[in-house]
Amino acid sequence: MNKLIAQIQPILKTDEVTQIILNHYQNESQTLTTGAEANMLKLKELMGTISEQETERWNEIKKTFVKNKTIKGLGENDRMSQIVALLAQFGDGLEGIKEALKKWSNTHRSFKNH
């Protein structure tokens, strides 16, 4: 933290301070293994500096976390509940494919009409 504070000067602009903070935490997160990417994306989200691509990745991480938490929350010995949860997630995945195909179809039609 002292290294970070030493880099902050009163004459720096807000975006320069933001970049110093992000660079510091990026360097620190490289020394960590578990959750480093998630922590960095969460920090960027909190600071309001997250890009569209990073937002998509952050949403994927959160979705995976919820999925894993749901399966583990059912108990390791309750295999039937885990199978039912996995089938429900499979259904959600099929719904996502359906939506992607609809978007593609709509885009493809709009190109044909032009």
XYZ file of N, CA and C in Angstrom:
342
model
N 0.822 -1.186 0.000
C 0.000 0.000 0.000
C 0.870 1.255 0.000
N 2.003 1.192 0.702
C 2.898 2.347 0.734
C 3.440 2.681 -0.648
N 3.726 1.629 -1.441
C 4.193 1.848 -2.813
C 3.142 2.600 -3.616
N 1.899 2.220 -3.425
C 0.805 2.851 -4.153
C 0.655 4.309 -3.741
N 0.667 4.572 -2.464
C 0.495 5.936 -1.960
C 1.646 6.829 -2.412
N 2.848 6.279 -2.487
C 4.010 7.057 -2.904
C 3.879 7.540 -4.350
N 3.110 6.822 -5.160
C 2.951 7.203 -6.571
C 1.894 8.285 -6.777
N 1.030 8.462 -5.807
C -0.059 9.437 -5.936
C 0.455 10.823 -5.578
N 0.290 11.751 -6.496
C 0.725 13.133 -6.292
C -0.473 14.066 -6.443
N -0.495 15.187 -5.723
C -1.633 16.111 -5.807
C -1.871 16.682 -7.207
N -0.839 16.708 -8.038
C -0.998 17.317 -9.363
C -1.576 16.354 -10.400
N -1.730 15.093 -10.027
C -2.247 14.101 -10.964
C -3.735 14.309 -11.218
N -4.134 14.026 -12.442
C -5.553 14.084 -12.820
C -6.233 12.806 -12.350
N -7.553 12.850 -12.286
C -8.332 11.704 -11.813
C -8.059 10.458 -12.638
N -8.004 10.594 -13.958
C -7.774 9.419 -14.799
C -6.363 8.858 -14.609
N -5.402 9.717 -14.284
C -4.047 9.242 -14.010
C -4.000 8.454 -12.696
N -4.699 8.950 -11.690
C -4.769 8.241 -10.410
C -5.455 6.888 -10.603
N -6.540 6.884 -11.359
C -7.256 5.643 -11.643
C -6.335 4.639 -12.317
N -5.553 5.092 -13.286
C -4.643 4.194 -13.999
C -3.560 3.655 -13.074
N -3.055 4.497 -12.183
C -2.039 4.038 -11.217
C -2.626 2.951 -10.324
N -3.842 3.158 -9.853
C -4.497 2.172 -8.987
C -4.718 0.867 -9.731
N -5.245 0.952 -10.958
C -5.486 -0.262 -11.742
C -4.183 -1.006 -12.029
N -3.142 -0.270 -12.383
C -1.851 -0.915 -12.651
C -1.310 -1.605 -11.397
N -1.441 -0.932 -10.268
C -0.973 -1.516 -9.001
C -1.690 -2.828 -8.718
N -3.015 -2.818 -8.802
C -3.769 -4.029 -8.502
C -3.592 -5.105 -9.560
N -3.354 -4.695 -10.807
C -3.057 -5.672 -11.862
C -1.757 -6.398 -11.537
N -0.746 -5.646 -11.143
C 0.540 -6.257 -10.780
C 0.403 -7.144 -9.551
N -0.350 -6.700 -8.569
C -0.552 -7.484 -7.356
C -1.332 -8.766 -7.656
N -2.321 -8.671 -8.535
C -3.162 -9.837 -8.820
C -2.412 -10.907 -9.590
N -1.354 -10.538 -10.275
C -0.566 -11.533 -11.014
C 0.169 -12.476 -10.079
N 0.365 -12.051 -8.842
C 1.030 -12.929 -7.881
C 0.043 -13.901 -7.244
N -1.226 -13.644 -7.418
C -2.257 -14.518 -6.868
C -2.698 -15.501 -7.937
N -3.294 -16.600 -7.541
C -3.760 -17.552 -8.545
C -5.273 -17.616 -8.585
N -5.899 -17.902 -7.474
C -7.336 -18.108 -7.445
C -8.078 -16.784 -7.414
N -8.933 -16.576 -8.390
C -9.806 -15.414 -8.376
C -9.161 -14.106 -8.784
N -7.939 -14.111 -9.298
C -7.259 -12.870 -9.650
C -8.025 -12.112 -10.737
N -8.446 -12.827 -11.752
C -9.187 -12.179 -12.842
C -10.509 -11.628 -12.332
N -11.214 -12.402 -11.535
C -12.498 -11.961 -10.996
C -12.328 -10.733 -10.117
N -11.303 -10.738 -9.281
C -11.060 -9.594 -8.412
C -10.753 -8.335 -9.211
N -9.962 -8.482 -10.255
C -9.604 -7.331 -11.090
C -10.834 -6.782 -11.800
N -11.675 -7.674 -12.330
C -12.883 -7.229 -13.024
C -13.858 -6.571 -12.055
N -13.961 -7.101 -10.852
C -14.843 -6.509 -9.840
C -14.359 -5.112 -9.473
N -13.042 -4.949 -9.314
C -12.479 -3.629 -9.016
C -12.809 -2.640 -10.132
N -12.618 -3.064 -11.376
C -12.923 -2.183 -12.505
C -14.405 -1.830 -12.545
N -15.254 -2.814 -12.207
C -16.696 -2.551 -12.177
C -17.020 -1.508 -11.110
N -16.431 -1.661 -9.936
C -16.670 -0.716 -8.841
C -16.170 0.686 -9.170
N -15.057 0.751 -9.918
C -14.483 2.044 -10.276
C -15.147 2.654 -11.513
N -15.988 1.861 -12.173
C -16.668 2.352 -13.374
C -15.760 2.430 -14.591
N -14.703 1.614 -14.618
C -13.759 1.642 -15.740
C -13.769 0.341 -16.536
N -14.781 -0.478 -16.336
C -14.841 -1.781 -16.996
C -15.315 -1.608 -18.435
N -14.638 -2.310 -19.365
C -15.011 -2.228 -20.780
C -16.171 -3.179 -21.064
N -16.712 -3.070 -22.267
C -17.828 -3.937 -22.656
C -17.394 -5.403 -22.682
N -16.207 -5.661 -23.231
C -15.688 -7.024 -23.296
C -15.433 -7.569 -21.888
N -14.891 -6.732 -21.012
C -14.651 -7.160 -19.636
C -15.965 -7.402 -18.894
N -16.983 -6.608 -19.214
C -18.298 -6.799 -18.599
C -18.865 -8.158 -18.978
N -18.721 -8.523 -20.242
C -19.196 -9.832 -20.695
C -18.468 -10.949 -19.952
N -17.160 -10.824 -19.826
C -16.373 -11.842 -19.122
C -16.769 -11.898 -17.649
N -16.978 -10.735 -17.011
C -17.366 -10.666 -15.609
C -18.717 -11.336 -15.407
N -19.648 -11.119 -16.330
C -20.959 -11.771 -16.229
C -20.836 -13.284 -16.361
N -19.933 -13.750 -17.234
C -19.697 -15.200 -17.372
C -19.161 -15.786 -16.066
N -18.225 -15.088 -15.451
C -17.631 -15.564 -14.191
C -18.701 -15.651 -13.114
N -19.542 -14.623 -13.009
C -20.597 -14.627 -11.992
C -21.596 -15.752 -12.242
N -21.935 -15.978 -13.509
C -22.887 -17.036 -13.858
C -22.317 -18.406 -13.491
N -21.042 -18.622 -13.788
C -20.385 -19.882 -13.446
C -20.330 -20.073 -11.937
N -20.063 -19.003 -11.209
C -20.016 -19.074 -9.750
C -21.362 -19.521 -9.185
N -22.438 -18.910 -9.686
C -23.779 -19.264 -9.204
C -24.093 -20.721 -9.535
N -23.717 -21.149 -10.735
C -23.955 -22.541 -11.147
C -23.219 -23.502 -10.215
N -21.954 -23.241 -9.970
C -21.165 -24.111 -9.088
C -21.701 -24.094 -7.663
N -22.117 -22.944 -7.201
C -22.657 -22.821 -5.850
C -23.957 -23.618 -5.726
N -24.789 -23.571 -6.771
C -26.054 -24.302 -6.763
C -25.816 -25.804 -6.668
N -24.895 -26.296 -7.481
C -24.615 -27.736 -7.487
C -24.009 -28.177 -6.159
N -23.048 -27.430 -5.656
C -22.405 -27.796 -4.393
C -23.355 -27.632 -3.216
N -24.294 -26.688 -3.322
C -25.244 -26.455 -2.243
C -26.221 -27.599 -2.055
N -26.351 -28.429 -3.066
C -27.267 -29.562 -2.977
C -26.684 -30.706 -2.166
N -25.419 -30.638 -1.913
C -24.771 -31.699 -1.138
C -24.075 -32.687 -2.048
N -22.895 -33.071 -1.655
C -22.105 -33.984 -2.486
C -22.692 -35.385 -2.542
N -23.466 -35.765 -1.552
C -24.027 -37.116 -1.509
C -25.370 -37.224 -2.218
N -25.987 -36.123 -2.527
C -27.311 -36.131 -3.160
C -27.146 -36.047 -4.682
N -26.796 -37.160 -5.280
C -26.520 -37.223 -6.719
C -27.762 -36.919 -7.568
N -28.914 -37.344 -7.128
C -30.133 -37.118 -7.905
C -30.420 -35.613 -8.024
N -30.300 -34.887 -6.942
C -30.525 -33.444 -6.977
C -29.510 -32.754 -7.880
N -28.264 -33.226 -7.828
C -27.234 -32.650 -8.689
C -27.548 -32.892 -10.161
N -28.044 -34.078 -10.480
C -28.409 -34.398 -11.866
C -29.562 -33.509 -12.323
N -30.555 -33.326 -11.461
C -31.689 -32.462 -11.805
C -31.206 -31.029 -12.032
N -30.305 -30.545 -11.172
C -29.769 -29.189 -11.334
C -28.985 -29.059 -12.635
N -28.186 -30.081 -12.957
C -27.428 -30.052 -14.211
C -28.347 -30.062 -15.425
N -29.427 -30.829 -15.363
C -30.389 -30.851 -16.468
C -31.072 -29.484 -16.629
N -31.362 -28.837 -15.515
C -31.957 -27.496 -15.577
C -30.979 -26.520 -16.225
N -29.703 -26.633 -15.871
C -28.688 -25.768 -16.477
C -28.522 -26.089 -17.962
N -28.629 -27.353 -18.312
C -28.563 -27.752 -19.709
C -29.695 -27.089 -20.490
N -30.889 -27.072 -19.878
C -32.036 -26.405 -20.501
C -31.779 -24.917 -20.687
N -31.147 -24.295 -19.699
C -30.797 -22.873 -19.825
C -29.814 -22.662 -20.967
N -28.869 -23.603 -21.105
C -27.905 -23.517 -22.202
C -28.578 -23.634 -23.556
N -29.539 -24.533 -23.659
C -30.293 -24.670 -24.909
C -31.071 -23.392 -25.218
N -31.599 -22.765 -24.171
C -32.317 -21.503 -24.357
C -31.370 -20.431 -24.901
N -30.136 -20.424 -24.405
C -29.134 -19.475 -24.897
C -28.807 -19.712 -26.360
N -28.712 -20.974 -26.752
C -28.458 -21.310 -28.161
C -29.631 -20.844 -29.020
N -30.829 -21.060 -28.523
C -32.032 -20.644 -29.242
C -32.021 -19.127 -29.471
N -31.665 -18.370 -28.447
C -31.606 -16.910 -28.562
C -30.529 -16.480 -29.561
N -29.381 -17.147 -29.530
C -28.298 -16.814 -30.458
C -28.721 -17.086 -31.900
N -29.428 -18.197 -32.112
C -29.906 -18.519 -33.458
C -30.945 -17.512 -33.934
N -31.796 -17.061 -33.018
C -32.780 -16.032 -33.380
C -32.095 -14.746 -33.805
N -31.077 -14.336 -33.055
C -30.340 -13.112 -33.394
C -29.671 -13.268 -34.745
N -29.034 -14.431 -34.965
C -28.378 -14.668 -36.237
C -29.382 -14.631 -37.376
N -30.528 -15.268 -37.158
C -31.562 -15.314 -38.179
C -32.072 -13.919 -38.510
N -32.298 -13.113 -37.493
C -32.771 -11.744 -37.716
C -31.724 -10.914 -38.448
N -30.467 -11.089 -38.109
C -29.386 -10.366 -38.781
C -29.275 -10.819 -40.220
N -29.377 -12.120 -40.437
C -29.256 -12.683 -41.777
C -30.391 -12.169 -42.676
N -31.594 -12.094 -42.116
C -32.737 -11.583 -42.882
C -32.547 -10.123 -43.247
N -32.020 -9.323 -42.316
C -31.859 -7.894 -42.590
C -30.815 -7.678 -43.687
N -29.797 -8.558 -43.778
C -28.820 -8.447 -44.852
C -29.432 -8.816 -46.191
N -30.336 -9.812 -46.204
C -30.998 -10.223 -47.443
C -31.881 -9.111 -47.989
N -32.496 -8.349 -47.088
C -33.422 -7.298 -47.500
C -32.719 -6.066 -48.020
N -31.430 -5.928 -47.800
C -30.709 -4.730 -48.255
C -30.084 -4.919 -49.573
